[in-house]
mmCIF file of C-alpha atoms in Angstrom:
data_model
loop_
_atom_site.group_PDB
_atom_site.id
_atom_site.type_symbol
_atom_site.label_atom_id
_atom_site.label_comp_id
_atom_site.label_asym_id
_atom_site.label_seq_id
_atom_site.Cartn_x
_atom_site.Cartn_y
_atom_site.Cartn_z
ATOM 1 C CA MET A 1 134.533 -71.683 -292.434
ATOM 2 C CA TYR A 2 137.375 -73.746 -293.863
ATOM 3 C CA THR A 3 140.591 -73.009 -295.691
ATOM 4 C CA LYS A 4 141.745 -74.523 -298.934
ATOM 5 C CA LEU A 5 144.638 -76.946 -298.528
ATOM 6 C CA LYS A 6 147.840 -75.889 -300.233
ATOM 7 C CA LYS A 7 149.041 -78.107 -303.051
ATOM 8 C CA TYR A 8 152.773 -78.749 -302.923
ATOM 9 C CA ASN A 9 155.052 -79.110 -305.922
ATOM 10 C CA VAL A 10 156.796 -82.499 -305.579
ATOM 11 C CA LYS A 11 159.265 -83.734 -308.163
ATOM 12 C CA ALA A 12 162.157 -86.086 -308.675
ATOM 13 C CA GLU A 13 164.859 -85.204 -311.194
ATOM 14 C CA LEU A 14 167.836 -86.964 -312.699
ATOM 15 C CA CYS A 15 170.759 -84.763 -311.844
ATOM 16 C CA LYS A 16 173.709 -84.413 -314.217
ATOM 17 C CA ASN A 17 174.982 -81.189 -312.638
ATOM 18 C CA LEU A 18 174.180 -79.103 -309.582
ATOM 19 C CA SER A 19 173.745 -75.338 -309.569
ATOM 20 C CA LYS A 20 175.300 -73.532 -306.608
ATOM 21 C CA ILE A 21 171.851 -73.201 -305.052
ATOM 22 C CA ASP A 22 170.962 -76.877 -305.607
ATOM 23 C CA LEU A 23 174.335 -77.929 -304.168
ATOM 24 C CA GLN A 24 173.814 -75.757 -301.083
ATOM 25 C CA GLU A 25 170.272 -77.081 -300.579
ATOM 26 C CA LEU A 26 171.425 -80.679 -301.046
ATOM 27 C CA CYS A 27 174.214 -80.183 -298.489
ATOM 28 C CA GLU A 28 171.760 -78.648 -296.008
ATOM 29 C CA ALA A 29 169.274 -81.517 -296.518
ATOM 30 C CA THR A 30 172.128 -84.016 -296.118
ATOM 31 C CA GLU A 31 173.279 -82.428 -292.885
ATOM 32 C CA GLU A 32 169.729 -82.345 -291.532
ATOM 33 C CA ALA A 33 169.174 -86.010 -292.452
ATOM 34 C CA ILE A 34 172.448 -87.021 -290.779
ATOM 35 C CA LEU A 35 171.420 -85.237 -287.576
ATOM 36 C CA ALA A 36 168.059 -87.056 -287.721
ATOM 37 C CA GLY A 37 169.854 -90.431 -287.943
ATOM 38 C CA GLY A 38 169.502 -91.126 -291.652
ATOM 39 C CA GLY A 39 172.889 -90.076 -292.932
ATOM 40 C CA PHE A 40 173.762 -93.015 -295.201
ATOM 41 C CA GLY A 41 176.945 -93.786 -293.331
ATOM 42 C CA TRP A 42 177.816 -90.524 -291.657
ATOM 43 C CA ILE A 43 177.178 -90.486 -287.915
ATOM 44 C CA SER A 44 177.783 -86.770 -287.525
ATOM 45 C CA PRO A 45 177.778 -84.135 -290.263
ATOM 46 C CA PRO A 46 181.103 -83.455 -291.943
ATOM 47 C CA SER A 47 182.184 -79.945 -292.930
ATOM 48 C CA ILE A 48 180.254 -78.168 -295.680
ATOM 49 C CA LYS A 49 183.337 -78.468 -297.926
ATOM 50 C CA THR A 50 183.392 -82.246 -297.437
ATOM 51 C CA LEU A 51 179.677 -82.446 -298.297
ATOM 52 C CA GLN A 52 180.129 -80.266 -301.374
ATOM 53 C CA ASP A 53 183.095 -82.359 -302.526
ATOM 54 C CA TYR A 54 181.115 -85.556 -301.934
ATOM 55 C CA TRP A 55 178.148 -84.450 -304.065
ATOM 56 C CA LYS A 56 180.370 -83.007 -306.806
ATOM 57 C CA GLY A 57 182.260 -86.316 -306.809
ATOM 58 C CA VAL A 58 179.057 -88.340 -307.187
ATOM 59 C CA LEU A 59 178.377 -86.501 -310.446
ATOM 60 C CA LEU A 60 181.815 -87.490 -311.780
ATOM 61 C CA ILE A 61 181.407 -91.248 -311.265
ATOM 62 C CA PRO A 62 179.920 -92.904 -314.354
ATOM 63 C CA GLU A 63 178.547 -95.822 -312.296
ATOM 64 C CA ARG A 64 176.409 -93.480 -310.173
ATOM 65 C CA VAL A 65 173.096 -91.882 -311.113
ATOM 66 C CA LEU A 66 171.959 -89.084 -308.815
ATOM 67 C CA ILE A 67 168.254 -88.425 -308.388
ATOM 68 C CA ILE A 68 167.224 -85.412 -306.337
ATOM 69 C CA GLY A 69 163.841 -84.832 -304.760
ATOM 70 C CA LYS A 70 162.475 -81.295 -304.632
ATOM 71 C CA LEU A 71 159.628 -79.878 -302.605
ATOM 72 C CA ASP A 72 158.403 -76.532 -303.949
ATOM 73 C CA ASN A 73 161.639 -76.348 -305.991
ATOM 74 C CA VAL A 74 163.885 -76.760 -302.930
ATOM 75 C CA VAL A 75 166.214 -79.781 -302.902
ATOM 76 C CA ALA A 76 165.064 -81.902 -299.984
ATOM 77 C CA GLY A 77 166.856 -85.219 -300.499
ATOM 78 C CA SER A 78 168.207 -87.747 -302.920
ATOM 79 C CA ALA A 79 168.832 -91.299 -303.974
ATOM 80 C CA GLN A 80 171.557 -92.855 -306.067
ATOM 81 C CA LEU A 81 171.535 -95.802 -308.392
ATOM 82 C CA ILE A 82 174.880 -97.542 -308.330
ATOM 83 C CA LYS A 83 175.676 -99.609 -311.390
ATOM 84 C CA PRO A 84 177.905 -102.689 -311.111
ATOM 85 C CA ALA A 85 181.489 -102.457 -312.304
ATOM 86 C CA LYS A 86 181.960 -103.328 -315.977
ATOM 87 C CA ASN A 87 183.886 -106.501 -315.077
ATOM 88 C CA ASN A 88 181.007 -107.783 -312.922
ATOM 89 C CA GLU A 89 179.067 -109.580 -315.641
ATOM 90 C CA ALA A 90 177.408 -111.954 -313.165
ATOM 91 C CA GLN A 91 175.632 -109.046 -311.490
ATOM 92 C CA SER A 92 175.113 -106.864 -314.544
ATOM 93 C CA HIS A 93 171.357 -107.429 -314.229
ATOM 94 C CA SER A 94 171.135 -105.490 -310.951
ATOM 95 C CA CYS A 95 171.921 -102.112 -309.467
ATOM 96 C CA ILE A 96 171.923 -100.732 -305.926
ATOM 97 C CA LEU A 97 169.681 -98.017 -304.520
ATOM 98 C CA SER A 98 171.786 -95.987 -302.097
ATOM 99 C CA THR A 99 171.850 -92.693 -300.172
ATOM 100 C CA PHE A 100 168.056 -92.526 -300.142
ATOM 101 C CA PHE A 101 167.133 -89.749 -297.708
ATOM 102 C CA PHE A 102 165.027 -86.659 -297.185
ATOM 103 C CA ALA A 103 165.313 -83.830 -294.719
ATOM 104 C CA SER A 104 162.730 -84.331 -291.990
ATOM 105 C CA TRP A 105 160.917 -81.092 -292.934
ATOM 106 C CA ALA A 106 160.178 -82.581 -296.364
ATOM 107 C CA ARG A 107 158.789 -85.932 -295.266
ATOM 108 C CA GLY A 108 155.153 -86.850 -295.778
ATOM 109 C CA PHE A 109 154.647 -85.032 -299.088
ATOM 110 C CA GLY A 110 155.153 -87.949 -301.477
ATOM 111 C CA LEU A 111 158.799 -87.295 -302.348
ATOM 112 C CA ALA A 112 159.795 -90.894 -301.583
ATOM 113 C CA LYS A 113 157.261 -92.241 -304.053
ATOM 114 C CA ALA A 114 158.378 -89.785 -306.730
ATOM 115 C CA VAL A 115 162.051 -90.661 -306.235
ATOM 116 C CA PHE A 116 161.303 -94.424 -306.227
ATOM 117 C CA GLN A 117 159.417 -94.068 -309.504
ATOM 118 C CA LYS A 118 162.213 -92.039 -311.113
ATOM 119 C CA ALA A 119 164.905 -94.460 -309.863
ATOM 120 C CA GLU A 120 163.009 -97.525 -311.064
ATOM 121 C CA LEU A 121 162.309 -95.957 -314.461
ATOM 122 C CA LYS A 122 165.985 -95.052 -314.884
ATOM 123 C CA ALA A 123 167.068 -98.549 -313.776
ATOM 124 C CA LYS A 124 164.746 -100.112 -316.377
ATOM 125 C CA GLU A 125 166.004 -97.725 -319.065
ATOM 126 C CA ASN A 126 169.543 -98.875 -318.237
ATOM 127 C CA GLY A 127 168.495 -102.506 -318.660
ATOM 128 C CA PHE A 128 168.492 -103.543 -315.009
ATOM 129 C CA LYS A 129 166.091 -106.244 -313.851
ATOM 130 C CA VAL A 130 166.615 -105.916 -310.078
ATOM 131 C CA ILE A 131 167.289 -103.126 -307.571
ATOM 132 C CA ASN A 132 169.026 -104.045 -304.287
ATOM 133 C CA LEU A 133 169.397 -101.982 -301.132
ATOM 134 C CA GLU A 134 170.436 -102.150 -297.487
ATOM 135 C CA VAL A 135 168.802 -100.254 -294.633
ATOM 136 C CA ARG A 136 169.576 -100.062 -290.909
ATOM 137 C CA GLU A 137 167.048 -101.775 -288.652
ATOM 138 C CA THR A 138 166.655 -98.475 -286.762
ATOM 139 C CA GLN A 139 165.330 -96.655 -289.830
ATOM 140 C CA LEU A 140 161.761 -97.833 -289.378
ATOM 141 C CA ARG A 141 160.114 -95.268 -291.663
ATOM 142 C CA ALA A 142 162.528 -96.080 -294.483
ATOM 143 C CA ILE A 143 161.808 -99.804 -294.052
ATOM 144 C CA GLN A 144 158.087 -99.069 -294.212
ATOM 145 C CA LEU A 145 158.563 -97.017 -297.399
ATOM 146 C CA TYR A 146 160.639 -99.744 -299.053
ATOM 147 C CA GLU A 147 158.095 -102.420 -298.234
ATOM 148 C CA GLN A 148 155.204 -100.242 -299.430
ATOM 149 C CA ALA A 149 157.097 -99.737 -302.701
ATOM 150 C CA GLY A 150 157.298 -103.509 -303.223
ATOM 151 C CA TYR A 151 160.806 -104.260 -301.970
ATOM 152 C CA ILE A 152 161.234 -107.738 -300.481
ATOM 153 C CA LYS A 153 163.444 -108.427 -297.469
ATOM 154 C CA SER A 154 166.036 -111.042 -298.338
ATOM 155 C CA GLY A 155 168.309 -111.107 -295.301
ATOM 156 C CA THR A 156 169.905 -109.397 -292.328
ATOM 157 C CA ASN A 157 173.482 -108.617 -291.373
ATOM 158 C CA PRO A 158 173.457 -108.382 -287.553
ATOM 159 C CA LYS A 159 176.690 -106.370 -287.536
ATOM 160 C CA SER A 160 176.120 -104.088 -290.503
ATOM 161 C CA VAL A 161 177.157 -100.810 -288.863
ATOM 162 C CA TYR A 162 178.874 -99.784 -285.642
ATOM 163 C CA VAL A 163 177.498 -96.636 -283.999
ATOM 164 C CA ASP A 164 178.162 -95.315 -280.503
ATOM 165 C CA GLY A 165 179.814 -98.551 -279.387
ATOM 166 C CA LYS A 166 176.999 -100.815 -280.606
ATOM 167 C CA TYR A 167 176.337 -102.909 -283.670
ATOM 168 C CA ILE A 168 173.187 -102.178 -285.635
ATOM 169 C CA ALA A 169 171.725 -104.740 -287.998
ATOM 170 C CA GLY A 170 171.171 -103.971 -291.641
ATOM 171 C CA HIS A 171 168.360 -105.472 -293.669
ATOM 172 C CA TYR A 172 168.796 -106.358 -297.328
ATOM 173 C CA TYR A 173 165.957 -105.791 -299.777
ATOM 174 C CA TYR A 174 165.455 -106.284 -303.493
ATOM 175 C CA LYS A 175 162.802 -105.500 -306.063
ATOM 176 C CA GLU A 176 162.389 -107.166 -309.409
ATOM 177 C CA LEU A 177 161.592 -104.602 -312.074
ATOM 178 C CA LYS A 178 158.857 -105.526 -314.506
#
C-alpha cells in the first residue's frame, strides 16, 4: 500500500503592500532565517518592531522591488531587486538581487526557482540587462541555487563581512538576462 504525495502550493508574488498576516509571517520567516545563518546582514534577530519597520520601509523605497515566496499561502521568504540610483547612468543596465532567503522549513519545495523567475521577469520588464548579487562563502546552499539558476561567479571579497571576530568572504555573481 502506498500514499499519494501531497502537492504543495508554491508561488512568488510582487509585493506592493503587506497585510498584517503577511507582515507577521514575513517577520517570522526573517527571524528564522537569521537564526539559521542566512539573515542578509543581521547576525542575531532584531526586535519584532524593528523587523516590521524594516519591511514596511522596503515598500516605501521606489528603488526596491519586494518579491515574497509563499508555501501553501504562508509567507516563507523573499528577495528584493534594488534598482540603481537615477544619477547612476553608467550602471542603469543592472540591478541587484538582495535579501534572498527562505525559512528553513520552506526549503526544498521549489520556492527559490519561483522567486528567481519572478525577479528575473520583473528585472526584464524594468529594462535591466544584468542582475548582480553577493553571497557569503558560508551559504553553500544559496551558492548552489545561484549557480543552478545560471549566475556566474565574477569575484570574491575576502573580507566581505565580520561575524564573531572573523572575516567571511563574499562571492560576487551576475546573470545576463536574455
